[in-house]
mmCIF file with all atom_site columns, C-alpha atoms in Angstrom:
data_model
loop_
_atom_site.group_PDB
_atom_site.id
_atom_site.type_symbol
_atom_site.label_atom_id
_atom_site.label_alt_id
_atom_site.label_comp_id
_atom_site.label_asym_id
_atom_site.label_entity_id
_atom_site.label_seq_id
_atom_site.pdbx_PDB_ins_code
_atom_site.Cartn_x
_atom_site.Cartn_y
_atom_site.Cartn_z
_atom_site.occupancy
_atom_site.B_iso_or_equiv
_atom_site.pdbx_formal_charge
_atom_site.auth_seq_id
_atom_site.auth_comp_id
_atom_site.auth_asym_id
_atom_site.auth_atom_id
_atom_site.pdbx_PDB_model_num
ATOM 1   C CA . UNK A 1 1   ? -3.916  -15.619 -7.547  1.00 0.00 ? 443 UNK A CA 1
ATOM 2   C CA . UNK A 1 2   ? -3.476  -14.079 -4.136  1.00 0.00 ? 444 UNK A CA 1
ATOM 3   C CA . UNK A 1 3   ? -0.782  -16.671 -3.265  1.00 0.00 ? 445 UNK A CA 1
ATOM 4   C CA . UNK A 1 4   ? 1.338   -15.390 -6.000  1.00 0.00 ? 446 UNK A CA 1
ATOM 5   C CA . UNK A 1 5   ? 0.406   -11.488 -5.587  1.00 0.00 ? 447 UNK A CA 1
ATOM 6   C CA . UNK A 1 6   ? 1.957   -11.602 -1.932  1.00 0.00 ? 448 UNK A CA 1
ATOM 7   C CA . UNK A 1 7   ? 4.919   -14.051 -2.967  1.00 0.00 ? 449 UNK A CA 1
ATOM 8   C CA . UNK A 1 8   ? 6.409   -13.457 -5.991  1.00 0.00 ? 450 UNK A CA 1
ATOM 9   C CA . UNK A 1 9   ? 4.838   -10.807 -7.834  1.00 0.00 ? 451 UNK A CA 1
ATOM 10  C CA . UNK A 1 10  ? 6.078   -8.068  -5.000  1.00 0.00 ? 452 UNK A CA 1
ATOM 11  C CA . UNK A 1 11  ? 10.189  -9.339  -5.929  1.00 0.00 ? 453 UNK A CA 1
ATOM 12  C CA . UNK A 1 12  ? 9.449   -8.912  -9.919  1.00 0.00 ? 454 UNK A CA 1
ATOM 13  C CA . UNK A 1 13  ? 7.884   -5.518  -9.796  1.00 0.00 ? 455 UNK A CA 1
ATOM 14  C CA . UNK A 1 14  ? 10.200  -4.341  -7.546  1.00 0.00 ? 456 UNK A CA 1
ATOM 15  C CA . UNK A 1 15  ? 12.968  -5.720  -10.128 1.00 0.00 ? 457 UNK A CA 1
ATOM 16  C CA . UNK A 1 16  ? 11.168  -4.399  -12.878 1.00 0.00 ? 458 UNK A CA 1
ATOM 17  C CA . UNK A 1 17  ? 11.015  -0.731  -11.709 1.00 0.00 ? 459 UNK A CA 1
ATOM 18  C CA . UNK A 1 18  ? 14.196  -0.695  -10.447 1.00 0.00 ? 460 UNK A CA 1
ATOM 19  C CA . UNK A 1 19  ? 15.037  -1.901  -14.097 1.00 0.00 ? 461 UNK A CA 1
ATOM 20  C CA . UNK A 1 20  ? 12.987  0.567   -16.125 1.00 0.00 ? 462 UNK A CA 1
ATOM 21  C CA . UNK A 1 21  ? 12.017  3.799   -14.035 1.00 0.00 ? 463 UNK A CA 1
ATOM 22  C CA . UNK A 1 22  ? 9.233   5.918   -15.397 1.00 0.00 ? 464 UNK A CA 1
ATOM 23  C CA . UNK A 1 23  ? 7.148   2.782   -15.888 1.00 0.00 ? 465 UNK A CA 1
ATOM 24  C CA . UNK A 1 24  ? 4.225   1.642   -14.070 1.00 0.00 ? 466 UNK A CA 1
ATOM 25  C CA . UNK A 1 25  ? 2.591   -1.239  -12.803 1.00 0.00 ? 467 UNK A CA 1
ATOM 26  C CA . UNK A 1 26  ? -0.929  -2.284  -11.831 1.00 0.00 ? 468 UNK A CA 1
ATOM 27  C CA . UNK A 1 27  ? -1.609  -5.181  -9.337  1.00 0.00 ? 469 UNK A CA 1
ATOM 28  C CA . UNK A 1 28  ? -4.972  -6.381  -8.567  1.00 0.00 ? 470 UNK A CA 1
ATOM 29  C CA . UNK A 1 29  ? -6.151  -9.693  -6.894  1.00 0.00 ? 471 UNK A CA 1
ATOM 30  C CA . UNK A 1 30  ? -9.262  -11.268 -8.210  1.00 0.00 ? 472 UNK A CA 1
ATOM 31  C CA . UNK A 1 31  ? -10.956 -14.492 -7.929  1.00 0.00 ? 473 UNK A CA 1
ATOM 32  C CA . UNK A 1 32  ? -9.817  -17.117 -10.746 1.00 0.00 ? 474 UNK A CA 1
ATOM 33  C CA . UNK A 1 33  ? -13.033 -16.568 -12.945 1.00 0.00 ? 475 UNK A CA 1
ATOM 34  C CA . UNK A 1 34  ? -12.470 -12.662 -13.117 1.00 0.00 ? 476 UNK A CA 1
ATOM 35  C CA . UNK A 1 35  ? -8.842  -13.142 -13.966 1.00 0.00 ? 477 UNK A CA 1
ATOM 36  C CA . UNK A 1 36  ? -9.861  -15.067 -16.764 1.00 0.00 ? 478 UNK A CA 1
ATOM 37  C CA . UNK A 1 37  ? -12.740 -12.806 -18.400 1.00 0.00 ? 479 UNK A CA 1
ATOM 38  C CA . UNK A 1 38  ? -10.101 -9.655  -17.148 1.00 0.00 ? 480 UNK A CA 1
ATOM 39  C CA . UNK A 1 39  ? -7.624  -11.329 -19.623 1.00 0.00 ? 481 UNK A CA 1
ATOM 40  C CA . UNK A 1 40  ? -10.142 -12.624 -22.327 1.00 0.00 ? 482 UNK A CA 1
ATOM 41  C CA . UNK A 1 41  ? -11.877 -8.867  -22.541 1.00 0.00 ? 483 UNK A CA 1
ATOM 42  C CA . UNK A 1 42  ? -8.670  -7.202  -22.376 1.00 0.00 ? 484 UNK A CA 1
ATOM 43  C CA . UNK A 1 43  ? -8.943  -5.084  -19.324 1.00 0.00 ? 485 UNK A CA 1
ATOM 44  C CA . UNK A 1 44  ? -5.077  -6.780  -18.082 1.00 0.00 ? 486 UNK A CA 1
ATOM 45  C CA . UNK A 1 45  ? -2.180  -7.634  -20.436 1.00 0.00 ? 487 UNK A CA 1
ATOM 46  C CA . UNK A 1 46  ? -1.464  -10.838 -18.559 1.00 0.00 ? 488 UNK A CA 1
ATOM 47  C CA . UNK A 1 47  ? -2.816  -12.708 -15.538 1.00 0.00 ? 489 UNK A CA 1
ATOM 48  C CA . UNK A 1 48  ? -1.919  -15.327 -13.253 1.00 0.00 ? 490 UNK A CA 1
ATOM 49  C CA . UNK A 1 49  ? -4.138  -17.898 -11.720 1.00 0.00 ? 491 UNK A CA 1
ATOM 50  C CA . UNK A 1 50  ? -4.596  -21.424 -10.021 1.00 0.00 ? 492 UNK A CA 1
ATOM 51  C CA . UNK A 1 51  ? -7.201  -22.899 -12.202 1.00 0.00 ? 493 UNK A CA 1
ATOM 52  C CA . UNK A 1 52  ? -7.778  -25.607 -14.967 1.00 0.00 ? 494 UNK A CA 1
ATOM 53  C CA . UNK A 1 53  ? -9.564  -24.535 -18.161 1.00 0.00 ? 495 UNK A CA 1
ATOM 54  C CA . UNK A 1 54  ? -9.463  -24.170 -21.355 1.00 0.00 ? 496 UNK A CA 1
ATOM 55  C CA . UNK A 1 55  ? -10.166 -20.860 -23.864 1.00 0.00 ? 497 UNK A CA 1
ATOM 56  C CA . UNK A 1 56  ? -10.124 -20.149 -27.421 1.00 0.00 ? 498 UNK A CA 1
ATOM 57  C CA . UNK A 1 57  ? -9.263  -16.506 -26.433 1.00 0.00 ? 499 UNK A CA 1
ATOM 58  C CA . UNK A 1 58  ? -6.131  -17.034 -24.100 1.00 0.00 ? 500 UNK A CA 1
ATOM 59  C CA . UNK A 1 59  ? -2.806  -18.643 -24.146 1.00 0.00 ? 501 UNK A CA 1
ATOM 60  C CA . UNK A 1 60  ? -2.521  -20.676 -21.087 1.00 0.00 ? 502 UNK A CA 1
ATOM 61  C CA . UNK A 1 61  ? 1.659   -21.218 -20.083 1.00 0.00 ? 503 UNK A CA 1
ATOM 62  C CA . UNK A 1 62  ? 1.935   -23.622 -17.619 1.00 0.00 ? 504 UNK A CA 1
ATOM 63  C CA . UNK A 1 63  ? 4.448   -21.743 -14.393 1.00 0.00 ? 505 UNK A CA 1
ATOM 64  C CA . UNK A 1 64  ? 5.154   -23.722 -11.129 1.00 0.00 ? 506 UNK A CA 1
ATOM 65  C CA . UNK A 1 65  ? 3.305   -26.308 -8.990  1.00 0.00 ? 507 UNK A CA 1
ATOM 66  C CA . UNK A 1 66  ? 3.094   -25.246 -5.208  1.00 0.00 ? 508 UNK A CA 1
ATOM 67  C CA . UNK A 1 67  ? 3.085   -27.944 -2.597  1.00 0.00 ? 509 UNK A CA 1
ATOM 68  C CA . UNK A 1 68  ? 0.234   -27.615 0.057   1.00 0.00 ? 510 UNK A CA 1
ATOM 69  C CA . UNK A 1 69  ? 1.580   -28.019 3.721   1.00 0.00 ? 511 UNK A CA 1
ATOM 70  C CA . UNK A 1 70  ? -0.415  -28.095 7.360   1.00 0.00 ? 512 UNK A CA 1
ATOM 71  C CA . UNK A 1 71  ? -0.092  -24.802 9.144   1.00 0.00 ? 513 UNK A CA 1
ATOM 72  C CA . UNK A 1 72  ? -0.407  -25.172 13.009  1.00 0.00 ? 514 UNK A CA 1
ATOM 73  C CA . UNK A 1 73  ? 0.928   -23.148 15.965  1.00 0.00 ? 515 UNK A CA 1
ATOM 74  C CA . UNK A 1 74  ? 4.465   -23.868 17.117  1.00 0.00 ? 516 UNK A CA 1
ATOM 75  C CA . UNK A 1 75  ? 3.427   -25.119 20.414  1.00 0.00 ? 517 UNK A CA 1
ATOM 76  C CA . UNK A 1 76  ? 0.932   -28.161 18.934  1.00 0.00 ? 518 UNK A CA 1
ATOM 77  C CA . UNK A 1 77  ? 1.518   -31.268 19.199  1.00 0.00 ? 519 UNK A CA 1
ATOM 78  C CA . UNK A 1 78  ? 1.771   -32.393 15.909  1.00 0.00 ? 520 UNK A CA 1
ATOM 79  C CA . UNK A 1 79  ? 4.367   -29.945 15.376  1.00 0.00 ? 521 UNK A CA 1
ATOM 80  C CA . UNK A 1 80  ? 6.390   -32.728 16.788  1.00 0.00 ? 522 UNK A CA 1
ATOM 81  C CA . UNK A 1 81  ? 5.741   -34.632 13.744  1.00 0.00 ? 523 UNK A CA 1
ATOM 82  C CA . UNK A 1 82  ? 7.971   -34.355 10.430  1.00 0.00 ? 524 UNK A CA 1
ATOM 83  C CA . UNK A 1 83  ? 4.685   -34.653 8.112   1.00 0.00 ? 525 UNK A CA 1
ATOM 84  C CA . UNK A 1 84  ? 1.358   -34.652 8.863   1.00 0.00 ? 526 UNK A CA 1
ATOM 85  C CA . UNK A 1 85  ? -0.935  -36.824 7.541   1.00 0.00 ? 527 UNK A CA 1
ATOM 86  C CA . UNK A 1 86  ? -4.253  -36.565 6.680   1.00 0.00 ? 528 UNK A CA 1
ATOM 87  C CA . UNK A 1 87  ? -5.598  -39.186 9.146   1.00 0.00 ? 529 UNK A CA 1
ATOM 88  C CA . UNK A 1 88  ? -3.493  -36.852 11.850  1.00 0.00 ? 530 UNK A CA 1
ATOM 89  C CA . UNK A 1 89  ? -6.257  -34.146 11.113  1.00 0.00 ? 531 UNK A CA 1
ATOM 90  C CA . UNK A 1 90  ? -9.542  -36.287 11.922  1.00 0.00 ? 532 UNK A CA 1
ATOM 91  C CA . UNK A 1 91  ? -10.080 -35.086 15.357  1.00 0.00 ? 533 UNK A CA 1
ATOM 92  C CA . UNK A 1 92  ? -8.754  -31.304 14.606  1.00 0.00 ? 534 UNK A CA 1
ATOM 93  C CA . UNK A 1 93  ? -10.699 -28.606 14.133  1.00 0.00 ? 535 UNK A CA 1
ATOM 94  C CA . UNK A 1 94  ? -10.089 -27.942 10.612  1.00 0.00 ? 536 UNK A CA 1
ATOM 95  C CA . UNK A 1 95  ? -10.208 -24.205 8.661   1.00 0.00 ? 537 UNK A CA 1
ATOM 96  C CA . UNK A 1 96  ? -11.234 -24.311 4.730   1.00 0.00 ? 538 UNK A CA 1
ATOM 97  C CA . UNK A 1 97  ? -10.767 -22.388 1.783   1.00 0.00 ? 539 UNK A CA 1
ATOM 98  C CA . UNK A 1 98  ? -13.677 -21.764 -0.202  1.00 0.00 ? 540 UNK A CA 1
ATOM 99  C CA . UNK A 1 99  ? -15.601 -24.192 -2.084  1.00 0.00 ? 541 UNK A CA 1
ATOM 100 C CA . UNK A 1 100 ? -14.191 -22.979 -5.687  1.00 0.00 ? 542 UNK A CA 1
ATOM 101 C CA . UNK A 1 101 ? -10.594 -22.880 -4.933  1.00 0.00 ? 543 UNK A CA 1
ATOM 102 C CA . UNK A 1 102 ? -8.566  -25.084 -6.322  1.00 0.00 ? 544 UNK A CA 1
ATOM 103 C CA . UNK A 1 103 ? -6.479  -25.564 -3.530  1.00 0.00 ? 545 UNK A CA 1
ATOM 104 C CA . UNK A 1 104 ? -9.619  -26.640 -1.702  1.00 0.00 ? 546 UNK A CA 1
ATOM 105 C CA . UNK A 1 105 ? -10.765 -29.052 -4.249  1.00 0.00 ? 547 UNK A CA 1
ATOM 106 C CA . UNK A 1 106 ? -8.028  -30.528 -4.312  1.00 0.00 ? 548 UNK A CA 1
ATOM 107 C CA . UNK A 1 107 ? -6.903  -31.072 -0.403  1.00 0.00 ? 549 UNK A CA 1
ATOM 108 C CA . UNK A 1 108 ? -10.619 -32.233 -0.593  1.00 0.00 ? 550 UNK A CA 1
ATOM 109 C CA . UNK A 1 109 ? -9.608  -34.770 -2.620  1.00 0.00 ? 551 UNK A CA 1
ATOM 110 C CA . UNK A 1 110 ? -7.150  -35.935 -0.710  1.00 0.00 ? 552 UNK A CA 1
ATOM 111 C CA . UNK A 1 111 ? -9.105  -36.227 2.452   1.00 0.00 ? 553 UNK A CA 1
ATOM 112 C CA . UNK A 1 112 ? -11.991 -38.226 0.398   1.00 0.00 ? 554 UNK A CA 1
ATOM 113 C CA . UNK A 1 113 ? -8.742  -40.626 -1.443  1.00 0.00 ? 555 UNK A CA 1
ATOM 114 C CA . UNK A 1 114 ? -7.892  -41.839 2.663   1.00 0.00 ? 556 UNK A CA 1
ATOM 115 C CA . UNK A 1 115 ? -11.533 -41.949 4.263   1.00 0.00 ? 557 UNK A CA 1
ATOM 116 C CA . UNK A 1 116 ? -10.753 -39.155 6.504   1.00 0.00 ? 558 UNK A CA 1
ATOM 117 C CA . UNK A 1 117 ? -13.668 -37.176 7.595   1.00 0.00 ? 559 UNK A CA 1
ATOM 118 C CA . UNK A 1 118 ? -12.451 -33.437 9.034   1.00 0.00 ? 560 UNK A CA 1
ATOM 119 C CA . UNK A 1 119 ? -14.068 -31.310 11.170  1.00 0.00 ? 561 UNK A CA 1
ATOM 120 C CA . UNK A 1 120 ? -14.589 -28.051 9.353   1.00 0.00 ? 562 UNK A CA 1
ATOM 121 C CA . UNK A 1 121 ? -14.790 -25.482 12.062  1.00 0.00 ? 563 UNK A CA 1
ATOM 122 C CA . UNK A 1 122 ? -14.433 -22.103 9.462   1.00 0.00 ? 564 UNK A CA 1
ATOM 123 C CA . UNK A 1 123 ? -13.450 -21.146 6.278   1.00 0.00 ? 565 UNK A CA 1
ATOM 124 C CA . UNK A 1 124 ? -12.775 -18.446 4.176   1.00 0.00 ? 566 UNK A CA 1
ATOM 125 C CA . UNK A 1 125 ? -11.364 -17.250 1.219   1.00 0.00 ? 567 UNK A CA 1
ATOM 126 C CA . UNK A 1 126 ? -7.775  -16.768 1.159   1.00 0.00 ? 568 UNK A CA 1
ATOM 127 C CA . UNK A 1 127 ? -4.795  -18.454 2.316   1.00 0.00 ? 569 UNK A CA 1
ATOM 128 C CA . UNK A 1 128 ? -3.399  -15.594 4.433   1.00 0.00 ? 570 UNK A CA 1
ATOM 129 C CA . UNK A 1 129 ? -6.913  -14.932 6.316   1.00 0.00 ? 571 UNK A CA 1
ATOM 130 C CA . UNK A 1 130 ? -6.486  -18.842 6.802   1.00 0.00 ? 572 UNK A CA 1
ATOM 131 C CA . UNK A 1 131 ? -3.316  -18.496 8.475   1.00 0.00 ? 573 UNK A CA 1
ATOM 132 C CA . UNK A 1 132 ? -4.327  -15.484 10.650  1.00 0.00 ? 574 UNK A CA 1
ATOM 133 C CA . UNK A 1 133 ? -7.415  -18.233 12.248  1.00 0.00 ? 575 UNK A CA 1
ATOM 134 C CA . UNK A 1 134 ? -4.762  -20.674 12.488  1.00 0.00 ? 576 UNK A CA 1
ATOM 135 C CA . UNK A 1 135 ? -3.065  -17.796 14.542  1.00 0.00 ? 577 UNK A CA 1
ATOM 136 C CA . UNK A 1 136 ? -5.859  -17.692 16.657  1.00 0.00 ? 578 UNK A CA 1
ATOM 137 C CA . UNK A 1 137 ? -6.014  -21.059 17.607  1.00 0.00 ? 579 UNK A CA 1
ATOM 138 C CA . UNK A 1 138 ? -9.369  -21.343 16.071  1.00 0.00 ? 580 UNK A CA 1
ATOM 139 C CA . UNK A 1 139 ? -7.857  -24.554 13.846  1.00 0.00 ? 581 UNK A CA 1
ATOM 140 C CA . UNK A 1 140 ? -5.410  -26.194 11.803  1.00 0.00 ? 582 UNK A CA 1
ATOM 141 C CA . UNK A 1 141 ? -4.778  -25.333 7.995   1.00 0.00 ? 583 UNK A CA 1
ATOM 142 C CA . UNK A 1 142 ? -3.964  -27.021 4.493   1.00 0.00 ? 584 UNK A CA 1
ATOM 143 C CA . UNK A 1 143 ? -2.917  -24.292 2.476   1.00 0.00 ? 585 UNK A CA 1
ATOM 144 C CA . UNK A 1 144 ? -0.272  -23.870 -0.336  1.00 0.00 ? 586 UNK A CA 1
ATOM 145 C CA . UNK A 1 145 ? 3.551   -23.135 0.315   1.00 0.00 ? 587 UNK A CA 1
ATOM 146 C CA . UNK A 1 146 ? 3.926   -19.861 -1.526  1.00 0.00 ? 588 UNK A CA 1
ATOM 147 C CA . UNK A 1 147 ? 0.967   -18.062 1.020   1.00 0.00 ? 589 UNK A CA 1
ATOM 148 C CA . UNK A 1 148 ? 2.439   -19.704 4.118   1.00 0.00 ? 590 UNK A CA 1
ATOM 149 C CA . UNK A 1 149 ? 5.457   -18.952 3.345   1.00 0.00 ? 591 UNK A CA 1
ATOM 150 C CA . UNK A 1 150 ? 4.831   -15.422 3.319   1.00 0.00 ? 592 UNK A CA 1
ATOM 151 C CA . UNK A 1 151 ? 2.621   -15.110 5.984   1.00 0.00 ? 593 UNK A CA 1
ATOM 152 C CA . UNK A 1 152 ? 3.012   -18.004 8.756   1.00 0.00 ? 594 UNK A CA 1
ATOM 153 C CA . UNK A 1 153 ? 5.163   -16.391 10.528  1.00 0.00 ? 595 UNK A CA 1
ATOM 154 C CA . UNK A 1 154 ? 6.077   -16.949 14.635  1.00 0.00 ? 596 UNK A CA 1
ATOM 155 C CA . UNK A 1 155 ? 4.524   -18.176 16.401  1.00 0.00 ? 597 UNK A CA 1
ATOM 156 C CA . UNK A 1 156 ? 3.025   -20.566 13.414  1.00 0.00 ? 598 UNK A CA 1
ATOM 157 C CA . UNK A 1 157 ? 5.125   -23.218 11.461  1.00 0.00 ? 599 UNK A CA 1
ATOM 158 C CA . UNK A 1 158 ? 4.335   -25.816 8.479   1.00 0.00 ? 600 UNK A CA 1
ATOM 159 C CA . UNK A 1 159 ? 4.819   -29.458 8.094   1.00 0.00 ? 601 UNK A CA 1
ATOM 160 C CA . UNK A 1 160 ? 4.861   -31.410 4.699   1.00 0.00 ? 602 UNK A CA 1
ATOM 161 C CA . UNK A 1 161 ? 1.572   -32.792 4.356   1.00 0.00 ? 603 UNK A CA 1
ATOM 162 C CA . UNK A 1 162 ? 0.070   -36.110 2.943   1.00 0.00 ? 604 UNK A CA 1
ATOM 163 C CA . UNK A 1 163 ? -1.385  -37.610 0.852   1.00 0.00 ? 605 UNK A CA 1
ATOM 164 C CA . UNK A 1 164 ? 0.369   -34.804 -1.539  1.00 0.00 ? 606 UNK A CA 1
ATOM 165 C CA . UNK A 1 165 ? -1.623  -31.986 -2.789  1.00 0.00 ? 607 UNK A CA 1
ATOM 166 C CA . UNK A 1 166 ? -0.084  -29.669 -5.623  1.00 0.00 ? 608 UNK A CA 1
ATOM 167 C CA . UNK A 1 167 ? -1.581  -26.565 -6.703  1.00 0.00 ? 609 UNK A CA 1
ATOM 168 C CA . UNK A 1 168 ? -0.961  -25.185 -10.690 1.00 0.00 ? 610 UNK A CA 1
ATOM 169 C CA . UNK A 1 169 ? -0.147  -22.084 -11.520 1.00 0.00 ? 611 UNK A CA 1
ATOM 170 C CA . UNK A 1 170 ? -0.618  -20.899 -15.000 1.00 0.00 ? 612 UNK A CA 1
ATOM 171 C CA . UNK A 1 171 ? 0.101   -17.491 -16.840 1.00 0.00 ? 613 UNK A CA 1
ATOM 172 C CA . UNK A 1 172 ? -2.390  -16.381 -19.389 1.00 0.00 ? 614 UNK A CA 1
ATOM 173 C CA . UNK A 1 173 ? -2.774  -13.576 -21.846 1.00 0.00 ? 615 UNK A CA 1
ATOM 174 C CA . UNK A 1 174 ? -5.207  -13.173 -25.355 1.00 0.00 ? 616 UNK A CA 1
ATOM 175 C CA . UNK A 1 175 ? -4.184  -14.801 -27.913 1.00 0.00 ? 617 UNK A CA 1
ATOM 176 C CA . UNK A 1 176 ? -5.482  -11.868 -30.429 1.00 0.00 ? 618 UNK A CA 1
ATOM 177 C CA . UNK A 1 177 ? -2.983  -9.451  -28.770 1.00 0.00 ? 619 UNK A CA 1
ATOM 178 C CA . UNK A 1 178 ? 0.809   -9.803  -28.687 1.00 0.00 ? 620 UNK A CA 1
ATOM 179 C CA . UNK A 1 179 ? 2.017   -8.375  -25.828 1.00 0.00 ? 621 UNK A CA 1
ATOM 180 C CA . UNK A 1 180 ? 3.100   -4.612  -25.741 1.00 0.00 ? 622 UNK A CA 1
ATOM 181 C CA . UNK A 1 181 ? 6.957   -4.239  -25.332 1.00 0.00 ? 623 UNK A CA 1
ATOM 182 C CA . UNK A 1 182 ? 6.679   -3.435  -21.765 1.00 0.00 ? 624 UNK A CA 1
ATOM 183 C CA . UNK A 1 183 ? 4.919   -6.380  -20.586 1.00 0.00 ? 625 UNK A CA 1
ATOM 184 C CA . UNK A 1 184 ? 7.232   -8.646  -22.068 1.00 0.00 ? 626 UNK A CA 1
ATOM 185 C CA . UNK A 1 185 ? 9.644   -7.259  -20.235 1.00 0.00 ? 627 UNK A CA 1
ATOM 186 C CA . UNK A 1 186 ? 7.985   -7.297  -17.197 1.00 0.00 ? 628 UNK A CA 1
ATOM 187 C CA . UNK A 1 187 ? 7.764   -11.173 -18.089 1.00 0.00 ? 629 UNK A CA 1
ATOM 188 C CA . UNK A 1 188 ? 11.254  -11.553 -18.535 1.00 0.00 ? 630 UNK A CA 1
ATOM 189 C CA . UNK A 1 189 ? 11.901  -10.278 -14.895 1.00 0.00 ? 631 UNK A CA 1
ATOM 190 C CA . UNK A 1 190 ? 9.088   -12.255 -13.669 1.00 0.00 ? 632 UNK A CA 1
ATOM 191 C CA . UNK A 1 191 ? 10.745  -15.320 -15.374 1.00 0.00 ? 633 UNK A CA 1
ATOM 192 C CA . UNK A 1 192 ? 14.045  -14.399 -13.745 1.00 0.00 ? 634 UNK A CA 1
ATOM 193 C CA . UNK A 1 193 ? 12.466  -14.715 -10.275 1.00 0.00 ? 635 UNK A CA 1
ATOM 194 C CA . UNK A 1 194 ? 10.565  -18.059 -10.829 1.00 0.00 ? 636 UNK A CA 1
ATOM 195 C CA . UNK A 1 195 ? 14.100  -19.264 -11.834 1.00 0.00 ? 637 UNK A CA 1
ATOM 196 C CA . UNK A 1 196 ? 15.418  -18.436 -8.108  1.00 0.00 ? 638 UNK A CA 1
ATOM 197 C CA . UNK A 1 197 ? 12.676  -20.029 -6.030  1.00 0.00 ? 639 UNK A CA 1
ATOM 198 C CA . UNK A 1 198 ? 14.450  -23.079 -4.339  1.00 0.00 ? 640 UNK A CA 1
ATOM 199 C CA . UNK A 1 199 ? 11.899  -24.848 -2.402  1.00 0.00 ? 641 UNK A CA 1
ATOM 200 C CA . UNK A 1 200 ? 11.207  -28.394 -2.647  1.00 0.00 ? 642 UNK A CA 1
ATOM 201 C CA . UNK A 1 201 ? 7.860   -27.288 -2.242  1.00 0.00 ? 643 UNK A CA 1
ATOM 202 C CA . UNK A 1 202 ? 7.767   -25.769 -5.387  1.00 0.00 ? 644 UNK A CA 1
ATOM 203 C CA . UNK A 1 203 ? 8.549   -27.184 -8.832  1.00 0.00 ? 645 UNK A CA 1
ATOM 204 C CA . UNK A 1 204 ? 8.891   -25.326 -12.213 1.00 0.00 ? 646 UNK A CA 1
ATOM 205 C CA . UNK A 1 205 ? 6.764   -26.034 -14.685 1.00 0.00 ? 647 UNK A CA 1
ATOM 206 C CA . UNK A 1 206 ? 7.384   -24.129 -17.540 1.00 0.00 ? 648 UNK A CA 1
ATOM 207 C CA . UNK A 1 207 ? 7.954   -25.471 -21.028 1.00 0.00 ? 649 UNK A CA 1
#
């Protein structure tokens, strides 16, 4: 999940080397469905990914939910507002992720639940590509905390965005294969930093 491999996964390797030098660590972003058959053929020990399926070769752990919010250059005029709404984007020119994210899906969703119609001027793949259109002026976003967090930087900002949209991230790893000693280590740091996000925008999950 690229939202997670520019957020959070960057603070837990760099705790986990710190923690045990000598040891390695690989970091590759993929689209959900190759995370999945990376995981189910064995290629990666573990994977993260916003998706919702189901597999008789993984174990699928539930992690955090990420809030989606409306990214928008600092000098707009609905940065004036304390939430945006989705009627508040009908006559803004509007950049998408791609059809089979789930973040897209699901702010689709929300725009169909309220009648809005938007005016889909680009879209693309990833969240931070998103942001760097938004940058240009080219449109307005809907894109999940953890990305915009990262990258919206000056002179963009974020508002809280409605009708809700929450993303799911889950952690998954075969089910045939325990997990070498390393990597549940590595899991244990990675655990440690979900446990220190504070953000109302994101809520733990885990079981």
């Amino acid at each position: 999940a690229p939202s997670i491999a520019i957020s959070i996964l960057p603070r837990a390797i760099q705790r986990f080397l710190r923690r045990y030098p000598g040891v390695g660590a690989t970091l590759e972003v993929r689209t959900p469905h190759s995370v999945i058959e990376s995981v189910e053929t064995r290629d990666f020990d573990i994977g993260v990914t916003a998706s919702t399926f189901s597999s008789d070769l993984l174990t699928i752990l539930p992690l955090i939910e990420v809030e989606a919010v409306c990214v928008m250059p600092d000098d707009h005029p609905l940065a004036a507002h304390e939430t945006v709404h989705a009627a508040d984007l009908g006559d803004q020119p509007f950049i998408s992720l791609g059809v089979n994210s789930m973040s897209r899906r699901r702010t689709d969703r929300a725009f169909e639940q309220t009648g809005v119609q938007r005016r889909i001027v680009a879209e693309t793949q990833t969240g931070s590509v998103a942001c760097a259109l938004v940058g240009q002026g080219i449109g307005l976003a809907v894109l999940d905390f953890l990305t915009v967090s990262v990258i919206a930087k000056a002179p963009l900002t974020f508002r809280p965005f409605r009708p809700r949209v929450g993303i799911d991230f889950v952690l998954i790893s075969p089910k045939t294969r325990p997990n070498a000693r390393i990597t549940g280590r590595f899991l244990e740091v990675f655990d440690e930093i979900l446990a220190e996000i504070d953000s109302p925008f994101v809520t733990d999950v885990r079981h």
